[in-house]
Short mmCIF file of C-alpha atoms in Angstrom, two decimals:
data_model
loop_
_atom_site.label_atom_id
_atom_site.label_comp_id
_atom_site.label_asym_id
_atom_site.label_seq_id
_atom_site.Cartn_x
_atom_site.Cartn_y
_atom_site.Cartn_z
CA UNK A 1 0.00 0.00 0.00
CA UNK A 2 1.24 3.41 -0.84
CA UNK A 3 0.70 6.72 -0.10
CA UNK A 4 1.48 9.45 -1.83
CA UNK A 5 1.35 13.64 -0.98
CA UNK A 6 -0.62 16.05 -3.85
CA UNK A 7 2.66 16.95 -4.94
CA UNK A 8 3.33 13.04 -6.22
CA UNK A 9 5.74 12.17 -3.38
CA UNK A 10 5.72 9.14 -1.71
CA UNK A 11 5.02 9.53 1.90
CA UNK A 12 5.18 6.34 3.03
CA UNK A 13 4.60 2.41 1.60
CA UNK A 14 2.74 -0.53 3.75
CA UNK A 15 2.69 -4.37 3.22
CA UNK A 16 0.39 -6.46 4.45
CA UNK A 17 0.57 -10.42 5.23
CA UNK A 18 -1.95 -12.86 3.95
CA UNK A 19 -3.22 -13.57 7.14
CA UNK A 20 -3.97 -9.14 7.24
CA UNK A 21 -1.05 -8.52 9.93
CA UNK A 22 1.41 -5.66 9.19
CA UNK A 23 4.35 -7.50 7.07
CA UNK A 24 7.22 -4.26 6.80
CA UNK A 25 6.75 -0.81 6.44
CA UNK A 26 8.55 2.59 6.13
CA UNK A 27 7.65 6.15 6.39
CA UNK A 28 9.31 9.33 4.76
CA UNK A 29 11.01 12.16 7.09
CA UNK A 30 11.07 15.67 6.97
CA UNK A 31 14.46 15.56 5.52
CA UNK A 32 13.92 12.99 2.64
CA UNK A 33 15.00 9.91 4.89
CA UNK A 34 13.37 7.10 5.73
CA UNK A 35 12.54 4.66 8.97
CA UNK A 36 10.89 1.48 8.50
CA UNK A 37 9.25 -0.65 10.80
CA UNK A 38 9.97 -4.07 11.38
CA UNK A 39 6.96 -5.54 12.99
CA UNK A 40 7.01 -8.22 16.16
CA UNK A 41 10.59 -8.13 15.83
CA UNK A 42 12.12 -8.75 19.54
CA UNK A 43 10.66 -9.71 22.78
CA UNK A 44 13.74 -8.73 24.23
CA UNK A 45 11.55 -5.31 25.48
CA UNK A 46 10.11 -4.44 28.94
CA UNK A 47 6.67 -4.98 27.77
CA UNK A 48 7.80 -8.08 25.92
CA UNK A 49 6.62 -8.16 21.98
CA UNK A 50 8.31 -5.51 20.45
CA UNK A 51 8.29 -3.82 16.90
CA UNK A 52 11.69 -2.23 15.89
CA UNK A 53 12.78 1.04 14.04
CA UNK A 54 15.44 1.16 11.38
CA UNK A 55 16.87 3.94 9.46
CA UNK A 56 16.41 2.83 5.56
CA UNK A 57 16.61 3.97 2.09
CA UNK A 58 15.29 0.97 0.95
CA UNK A 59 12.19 -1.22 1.64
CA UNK A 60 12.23 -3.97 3.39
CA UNK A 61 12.06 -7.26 1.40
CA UNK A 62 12.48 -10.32 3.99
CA UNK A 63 14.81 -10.60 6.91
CA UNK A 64 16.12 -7.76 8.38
CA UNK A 65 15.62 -4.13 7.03
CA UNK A 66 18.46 -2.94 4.91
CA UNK A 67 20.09 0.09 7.34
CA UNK A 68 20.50 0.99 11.21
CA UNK A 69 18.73 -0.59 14.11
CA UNK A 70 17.53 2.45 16.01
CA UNK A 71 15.01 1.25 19.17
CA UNK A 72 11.72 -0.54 19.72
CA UNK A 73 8.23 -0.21 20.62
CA UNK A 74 5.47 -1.92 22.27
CA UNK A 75 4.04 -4.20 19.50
CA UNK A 76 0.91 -3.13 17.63
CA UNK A 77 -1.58 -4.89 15.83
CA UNK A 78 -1.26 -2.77 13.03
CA UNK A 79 -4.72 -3.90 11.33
CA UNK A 80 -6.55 -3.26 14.47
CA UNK A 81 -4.75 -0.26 16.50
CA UNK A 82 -6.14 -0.27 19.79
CA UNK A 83 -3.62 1.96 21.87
CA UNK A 84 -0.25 4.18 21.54
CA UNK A 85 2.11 2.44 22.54
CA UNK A 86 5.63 3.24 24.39
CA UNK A 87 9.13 4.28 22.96
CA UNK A 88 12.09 2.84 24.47
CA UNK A 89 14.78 5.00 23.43
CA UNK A 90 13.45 8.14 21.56
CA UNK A 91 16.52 10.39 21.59
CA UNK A 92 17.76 7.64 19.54
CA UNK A 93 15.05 8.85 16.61
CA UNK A 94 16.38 11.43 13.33
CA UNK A 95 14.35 14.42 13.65
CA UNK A 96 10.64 14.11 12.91
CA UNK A 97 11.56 10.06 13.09
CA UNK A 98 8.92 10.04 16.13
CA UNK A 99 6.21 12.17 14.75
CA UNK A 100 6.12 10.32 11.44
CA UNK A 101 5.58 6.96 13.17
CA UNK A 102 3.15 8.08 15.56
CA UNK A 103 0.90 9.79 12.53
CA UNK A 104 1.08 7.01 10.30
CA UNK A 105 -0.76 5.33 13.36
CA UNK A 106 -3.14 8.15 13.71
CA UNK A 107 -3.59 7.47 9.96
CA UNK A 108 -4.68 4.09 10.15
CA UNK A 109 -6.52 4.36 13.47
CA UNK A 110 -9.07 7.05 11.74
CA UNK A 111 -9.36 4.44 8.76
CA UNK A 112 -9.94 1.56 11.00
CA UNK A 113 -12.78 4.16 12.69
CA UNK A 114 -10.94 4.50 16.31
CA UNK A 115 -12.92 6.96 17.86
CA UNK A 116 -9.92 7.39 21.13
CA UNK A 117 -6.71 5.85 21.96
CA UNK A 118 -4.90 5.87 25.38
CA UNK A 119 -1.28 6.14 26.17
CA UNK A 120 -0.75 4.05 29.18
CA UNK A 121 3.30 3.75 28.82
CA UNK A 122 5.61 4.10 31.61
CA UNK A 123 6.90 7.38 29.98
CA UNK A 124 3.94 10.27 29.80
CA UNK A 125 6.94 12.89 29.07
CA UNK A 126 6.19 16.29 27.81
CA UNK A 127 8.08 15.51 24.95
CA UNK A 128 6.01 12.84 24.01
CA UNK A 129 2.55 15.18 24.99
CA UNK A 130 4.31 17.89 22.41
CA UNK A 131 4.70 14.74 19.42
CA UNK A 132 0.98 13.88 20.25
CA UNK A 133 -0.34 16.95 19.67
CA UNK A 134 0.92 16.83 16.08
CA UNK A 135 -1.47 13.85 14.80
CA UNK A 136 -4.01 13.55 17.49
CA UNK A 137 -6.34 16.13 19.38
CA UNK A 138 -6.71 15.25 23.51
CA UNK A 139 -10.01 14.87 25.01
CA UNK A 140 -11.59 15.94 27.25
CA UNK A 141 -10.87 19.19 24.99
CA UNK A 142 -10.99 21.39 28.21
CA UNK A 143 -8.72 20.04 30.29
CA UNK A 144 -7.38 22.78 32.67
CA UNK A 145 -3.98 21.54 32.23
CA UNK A 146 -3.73 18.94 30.09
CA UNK A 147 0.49 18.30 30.05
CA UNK A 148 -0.40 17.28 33.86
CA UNK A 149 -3.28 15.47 32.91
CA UNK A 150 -1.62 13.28 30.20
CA UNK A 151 1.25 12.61 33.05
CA UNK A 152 -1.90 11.11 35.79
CA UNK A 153 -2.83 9.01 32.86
CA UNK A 154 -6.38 11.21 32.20
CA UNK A 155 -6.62 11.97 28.74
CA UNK A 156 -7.38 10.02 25.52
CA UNK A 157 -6.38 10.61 21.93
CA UNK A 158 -8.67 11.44 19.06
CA UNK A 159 -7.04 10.34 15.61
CA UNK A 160 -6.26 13.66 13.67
CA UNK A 161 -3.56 13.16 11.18
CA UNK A 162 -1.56 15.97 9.47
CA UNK A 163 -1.43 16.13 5.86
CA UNK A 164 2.40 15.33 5.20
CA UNK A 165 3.94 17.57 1.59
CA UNK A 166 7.07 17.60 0.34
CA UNK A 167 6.72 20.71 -1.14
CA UNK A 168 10.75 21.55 -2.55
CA UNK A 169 14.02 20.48 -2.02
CA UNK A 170 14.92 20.52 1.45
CA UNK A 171 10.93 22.20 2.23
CA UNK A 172 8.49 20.26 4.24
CA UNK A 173 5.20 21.18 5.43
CA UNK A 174 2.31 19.57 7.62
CA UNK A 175 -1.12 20.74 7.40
CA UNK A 176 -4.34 20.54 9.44
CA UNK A 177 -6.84 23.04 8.20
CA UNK A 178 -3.88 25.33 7.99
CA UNK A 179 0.11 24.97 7.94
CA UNK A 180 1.02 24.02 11.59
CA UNK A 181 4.73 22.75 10.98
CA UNK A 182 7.18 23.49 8.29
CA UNK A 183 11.04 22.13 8.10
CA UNK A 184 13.45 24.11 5.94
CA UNK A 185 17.03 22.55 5.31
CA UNK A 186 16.64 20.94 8.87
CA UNK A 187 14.96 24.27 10.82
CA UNK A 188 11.50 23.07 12.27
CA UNK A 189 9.15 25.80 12.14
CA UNK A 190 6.08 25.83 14.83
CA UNK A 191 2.73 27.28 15.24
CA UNK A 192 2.68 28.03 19.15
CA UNK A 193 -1.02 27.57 19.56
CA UNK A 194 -2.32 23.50 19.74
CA UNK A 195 -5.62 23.22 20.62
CA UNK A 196 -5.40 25.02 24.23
CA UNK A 197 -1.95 24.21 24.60
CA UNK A 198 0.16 27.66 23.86
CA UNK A 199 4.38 26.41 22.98
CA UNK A 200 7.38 27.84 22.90
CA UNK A 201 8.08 28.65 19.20
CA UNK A 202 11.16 30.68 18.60
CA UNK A 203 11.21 29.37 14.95
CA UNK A 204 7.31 30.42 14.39
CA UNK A 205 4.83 30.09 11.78
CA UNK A 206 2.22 32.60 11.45
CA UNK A 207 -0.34 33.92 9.07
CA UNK A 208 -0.09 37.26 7.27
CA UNK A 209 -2.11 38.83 4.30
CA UNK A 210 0.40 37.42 1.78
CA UNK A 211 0.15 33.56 3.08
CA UNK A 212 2.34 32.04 5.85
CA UNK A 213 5.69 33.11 7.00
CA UNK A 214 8.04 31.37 8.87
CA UNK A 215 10.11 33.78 11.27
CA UNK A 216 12.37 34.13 14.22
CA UNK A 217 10.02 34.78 17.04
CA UNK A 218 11.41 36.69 20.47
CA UNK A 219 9.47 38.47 23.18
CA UNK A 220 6.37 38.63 21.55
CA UNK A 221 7.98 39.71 17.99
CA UNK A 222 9.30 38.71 15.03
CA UNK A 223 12.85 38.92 14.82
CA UNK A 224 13.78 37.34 11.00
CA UNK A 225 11.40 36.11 8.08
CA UNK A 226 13.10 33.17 5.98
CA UNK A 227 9.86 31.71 4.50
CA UNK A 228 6.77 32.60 2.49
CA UNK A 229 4.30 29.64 1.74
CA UNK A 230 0.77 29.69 0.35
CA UNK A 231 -2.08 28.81 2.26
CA UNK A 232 -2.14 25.53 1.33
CA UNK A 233 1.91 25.09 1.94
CA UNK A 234 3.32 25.74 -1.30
CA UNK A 235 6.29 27.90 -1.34
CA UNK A 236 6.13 31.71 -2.97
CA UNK A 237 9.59 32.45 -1.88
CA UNK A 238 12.51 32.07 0.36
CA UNK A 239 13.60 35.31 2.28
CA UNK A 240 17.22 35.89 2.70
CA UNK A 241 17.78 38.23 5.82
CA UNK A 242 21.02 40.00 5.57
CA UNK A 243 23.07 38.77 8.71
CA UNK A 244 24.91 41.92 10.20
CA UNK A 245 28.53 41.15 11.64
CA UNK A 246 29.25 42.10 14.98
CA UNK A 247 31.71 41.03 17.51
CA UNK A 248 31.28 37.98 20.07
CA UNK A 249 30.52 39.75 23.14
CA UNK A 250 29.83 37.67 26.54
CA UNK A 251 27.00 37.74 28.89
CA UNK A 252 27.25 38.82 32.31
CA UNK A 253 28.63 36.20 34.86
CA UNK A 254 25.02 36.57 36.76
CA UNK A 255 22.81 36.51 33.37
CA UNK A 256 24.70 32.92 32.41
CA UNK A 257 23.55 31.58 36.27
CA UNK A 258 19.95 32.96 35.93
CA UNK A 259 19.42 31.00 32.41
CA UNK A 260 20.90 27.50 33.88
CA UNK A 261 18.53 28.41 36.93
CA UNK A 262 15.62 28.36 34.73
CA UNK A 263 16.65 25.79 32.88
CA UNK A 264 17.31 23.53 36.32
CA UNK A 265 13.80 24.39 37.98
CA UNK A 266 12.36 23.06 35.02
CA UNK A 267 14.11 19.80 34.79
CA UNK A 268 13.99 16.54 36.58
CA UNK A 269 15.22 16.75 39.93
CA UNK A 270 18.53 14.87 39.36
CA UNK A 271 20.07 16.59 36.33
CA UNK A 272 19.09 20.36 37.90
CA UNK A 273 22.75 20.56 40.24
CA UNK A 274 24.55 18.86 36.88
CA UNK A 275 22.92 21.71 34.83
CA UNK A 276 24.32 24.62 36.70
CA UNK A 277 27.83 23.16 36.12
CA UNK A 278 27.84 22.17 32.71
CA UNK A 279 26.40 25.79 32.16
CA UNK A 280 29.40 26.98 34.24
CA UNK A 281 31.99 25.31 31.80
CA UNK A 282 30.34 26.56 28.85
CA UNK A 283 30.75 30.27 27.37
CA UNK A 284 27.47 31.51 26.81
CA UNK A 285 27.60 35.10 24.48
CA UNK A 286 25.99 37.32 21.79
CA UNK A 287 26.62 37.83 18.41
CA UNK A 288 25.99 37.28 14.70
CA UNK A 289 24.38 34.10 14.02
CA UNK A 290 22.78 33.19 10.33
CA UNK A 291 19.40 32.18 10.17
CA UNK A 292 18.60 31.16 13.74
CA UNK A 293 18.88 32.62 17.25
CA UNK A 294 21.06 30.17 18.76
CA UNK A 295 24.34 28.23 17.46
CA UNK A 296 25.75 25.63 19.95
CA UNK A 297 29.30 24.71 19.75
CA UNK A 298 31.28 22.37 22.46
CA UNK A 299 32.18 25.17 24.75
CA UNK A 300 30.67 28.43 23.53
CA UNK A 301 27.15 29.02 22.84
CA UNK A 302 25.96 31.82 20.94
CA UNK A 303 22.68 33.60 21.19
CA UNK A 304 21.52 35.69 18.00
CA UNK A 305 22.26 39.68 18.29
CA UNK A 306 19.10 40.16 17.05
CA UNK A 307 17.12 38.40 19.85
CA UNK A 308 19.21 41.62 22.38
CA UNK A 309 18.39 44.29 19.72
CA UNK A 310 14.48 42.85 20.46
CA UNK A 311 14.79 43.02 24.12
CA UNK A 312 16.39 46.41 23.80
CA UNK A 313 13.36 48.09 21.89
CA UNK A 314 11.06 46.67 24.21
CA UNK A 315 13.19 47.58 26.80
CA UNK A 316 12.85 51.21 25.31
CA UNK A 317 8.91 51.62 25.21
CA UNK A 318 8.36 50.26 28.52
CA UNK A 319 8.34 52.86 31.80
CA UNK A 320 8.64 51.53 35.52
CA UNK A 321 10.39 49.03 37.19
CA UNK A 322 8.16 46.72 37.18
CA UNK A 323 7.71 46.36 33.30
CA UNK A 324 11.28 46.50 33.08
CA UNK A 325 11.55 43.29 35.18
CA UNK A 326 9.35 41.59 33.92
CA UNK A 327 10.32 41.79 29.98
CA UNK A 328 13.94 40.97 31.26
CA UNK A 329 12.79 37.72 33.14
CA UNK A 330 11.08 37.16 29.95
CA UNK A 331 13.85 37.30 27.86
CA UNK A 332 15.85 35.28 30.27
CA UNK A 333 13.12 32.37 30.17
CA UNK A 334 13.20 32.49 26.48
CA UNK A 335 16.90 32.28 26.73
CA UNK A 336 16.29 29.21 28.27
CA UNK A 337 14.05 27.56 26.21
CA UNK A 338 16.62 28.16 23.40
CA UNK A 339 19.68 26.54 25.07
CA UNK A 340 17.98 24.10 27.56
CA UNK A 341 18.01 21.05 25.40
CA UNK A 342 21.91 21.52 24.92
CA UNK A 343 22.32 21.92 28.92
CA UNK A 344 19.89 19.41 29.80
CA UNK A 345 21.71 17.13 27.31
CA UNK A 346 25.50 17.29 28.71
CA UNK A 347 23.81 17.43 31.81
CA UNK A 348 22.48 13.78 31.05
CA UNK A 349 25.43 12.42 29.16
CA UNK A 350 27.22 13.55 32.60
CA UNK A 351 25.14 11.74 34.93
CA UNK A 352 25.02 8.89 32.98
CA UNK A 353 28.75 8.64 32.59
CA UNK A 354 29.46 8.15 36.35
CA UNK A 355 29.48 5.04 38.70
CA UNK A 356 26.21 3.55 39.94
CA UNK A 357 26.75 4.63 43.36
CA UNK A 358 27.33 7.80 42.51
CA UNK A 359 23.89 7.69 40.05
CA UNK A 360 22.29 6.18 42.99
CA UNK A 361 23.11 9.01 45.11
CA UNK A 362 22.56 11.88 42.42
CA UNK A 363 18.34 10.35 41.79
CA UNK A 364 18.18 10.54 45.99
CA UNK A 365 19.17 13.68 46.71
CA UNK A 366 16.49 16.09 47.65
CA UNK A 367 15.32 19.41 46.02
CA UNK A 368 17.16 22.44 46.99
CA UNK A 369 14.91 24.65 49.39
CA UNK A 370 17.34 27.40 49.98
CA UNK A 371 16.15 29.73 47.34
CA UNK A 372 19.45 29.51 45.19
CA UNK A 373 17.28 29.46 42.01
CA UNK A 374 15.06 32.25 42.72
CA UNK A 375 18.24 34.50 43.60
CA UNK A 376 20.20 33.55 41.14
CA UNK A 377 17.03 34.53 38.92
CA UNK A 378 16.99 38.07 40.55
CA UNK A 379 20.31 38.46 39.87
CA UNK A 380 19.88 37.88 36.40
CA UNK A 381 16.92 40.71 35.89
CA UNK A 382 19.51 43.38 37.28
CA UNK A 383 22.53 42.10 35.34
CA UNK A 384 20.38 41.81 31.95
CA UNK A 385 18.90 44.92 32.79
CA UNK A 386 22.02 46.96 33.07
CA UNK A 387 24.31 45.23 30.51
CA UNK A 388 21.12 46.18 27.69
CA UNK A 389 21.20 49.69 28.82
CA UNK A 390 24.54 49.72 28.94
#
């Protein structure tokens, strides 16, 4: 069975055994790639029956899949999709590897008339409540918070698959009703709003009289445009921002401790005192950077001169100390949300790298009740505050 976009491209190709289980399959990625699936494969899983992920060009004719083993999943009956199931290793997945699988089963749960599914995995991660939202809508639809919900195990899923184009080289767009998600040459491009669930979207898509653009996004305002698409995802034209050269400069001392703060309080318990020193071994600093706000290098991270030109004109409109504050606690959040998945990933490879005792001891140790965070958070405000008005 294949399955093709309106453009002609295929999306993704099924085969089906004689006795109407799933045989192989393989779906396309944002990037051109493809993963297949490699059903019942292992029971070598902590649920037991297990399908497996592989990176390949090429489908799967017998035996093993042509390409990479990546990681498994809890086994599906493919033909009669009754749940969603759990990942094993998702950091493991190319990007979009996750999202593809996980609306190809939207896809055939909708066919196979599946009003709800359930996730009842051991690993209800925001991450994964973020993926969801991408092929499925939540219910009930009012939840007051659903991220906590989905962790207590109290929402279902509603089937809603994206439409999946391959619009140009490198260009590719998903579509609900209206764009939602566009990757350009390996930028992924977000609307922020998903169903009553508002995300961070520095790379942002966003409707304009012209069509769609795709933009930098800080503090409330665009910061870049890089993409014009039609309504219905095709592209008009790619915008080419002229990147102004300026010299590295660094960020205050007290600045660099307020982001890793943020970016602590909002991780799981054990990485938050490993966060605070990988951020302390890292140079964090402003200047140019092409196309993007952030470019992260082995020691030196680089935040965009355009996202402190943004806080500096709102800065510049806004009287009192109190508006002051808060835009510079903004900005410092954001700052956050753009380097956090770089911290909180040294910050794992770190923990994970030392003895079991010392592992042990690191998942045992209570939460910090001193206030360290919320100082070092305060100190941050002044220091961004003065080194902008510099």
């Amino acid at each position: 069975m294949l399955s093709f976009d309106r453009h002609g491209h295929l999306v993704s190709e099924l085969a089906w055994a004689s006795d109407g289980s799933l045989a192989r399959a393989r779906v396309r990625l944002p990037d051109g790639t493809w993963l297949a699936i490699e059903p019942r494969a292992t029971t070598a899983a902590p649920w037991g029956l297990a399908d497996r992920l592989w990176r390949a060009e090429r489908f799967p004719e017998g035996g093993d899949p042509p390409g990479e083993p990546l990681t498994v999943f809890e086994a599906l009956d493919w033909a009669r999709i009754d749940r969603i199931p759990p990942l094993a290793e998702p950091t493991r997945l190319p990007p979009g590897g996750g999202t593809a699988v996980l609306n190809l089963i939207a896809e055939l749960a909708r066919a196979q008339g599946v009003a709800r599914l359930a996730y009842r995995g051991p690993y209800p991660t925001e991450q994964l409540f973020v993926a969801l939202l991408e092929s499925f809508r939540y219910a009930p639809a009012d939840a007051t918070d659903p991220l906590a919900a989905f962790m207590a195990g109290e929402l279902a899923w509603t089937p809603a698959p994206h439409e999946r184009l391959f619009v140009a080289d490198g260009l590719y767009v998903q579509r609900r009703a209206r764009v939602e998600k566009v990757v350009f040459r390996g930028a992924a491009y977000y609307r922020p709003d998903w169903q009553s669930v508002v995300r961070q979207a520095p790379k942002r898509v966003r409707d304009v009289p012209e069509g769609v653009l795709c933009s930098l996004w800080a503090l409330g305002r665009p910061v870049e445009d890089h993409l014009l698409l039609a309504s219905e995802g095709d592209l008009l034209r790619v915008l080419e921002p002229v990147v102004h050269e300026c010299p590295a400069r660094p960020m205050p001392p007290e600045v660099v401790g307020g982001v890793a703060a943020i970016v602590a309080a909002g991780s799981a318990r054990p990485l938050a005192p490993v966060i605070e020193d990988v951020a302390r071994a890292v140079a964090l600093e402003w200047g140019a950077v092409a196309r993007d706000l952030v470019t992260i290098g082995a020691d030196r991270i680089r935040v965009s001169e355009g996202f402190r030109a943004a806080l500096a004109e709102r800065l510049a409109t806004a009287h009192g100390r109190g508006p002051r504050a808060t835009l510079a606690l903004a900005a410092i959040v954001e700052l956050g949300v753009l380097v956090g998945d770089a911290l909180r990933a040294r910050a794992q490879a770190r923990l994970a790298a030392l003895p079991p005792a010392a592992q042990a001891a690191a998942l045992d140790s209570p939460p910090p009740t001193d206030g360290r965070h919320a100082r070092a958070i305060g100190d941050a405000i002044e220091a961004l505050l003065r080194e902008v008005d510099g």
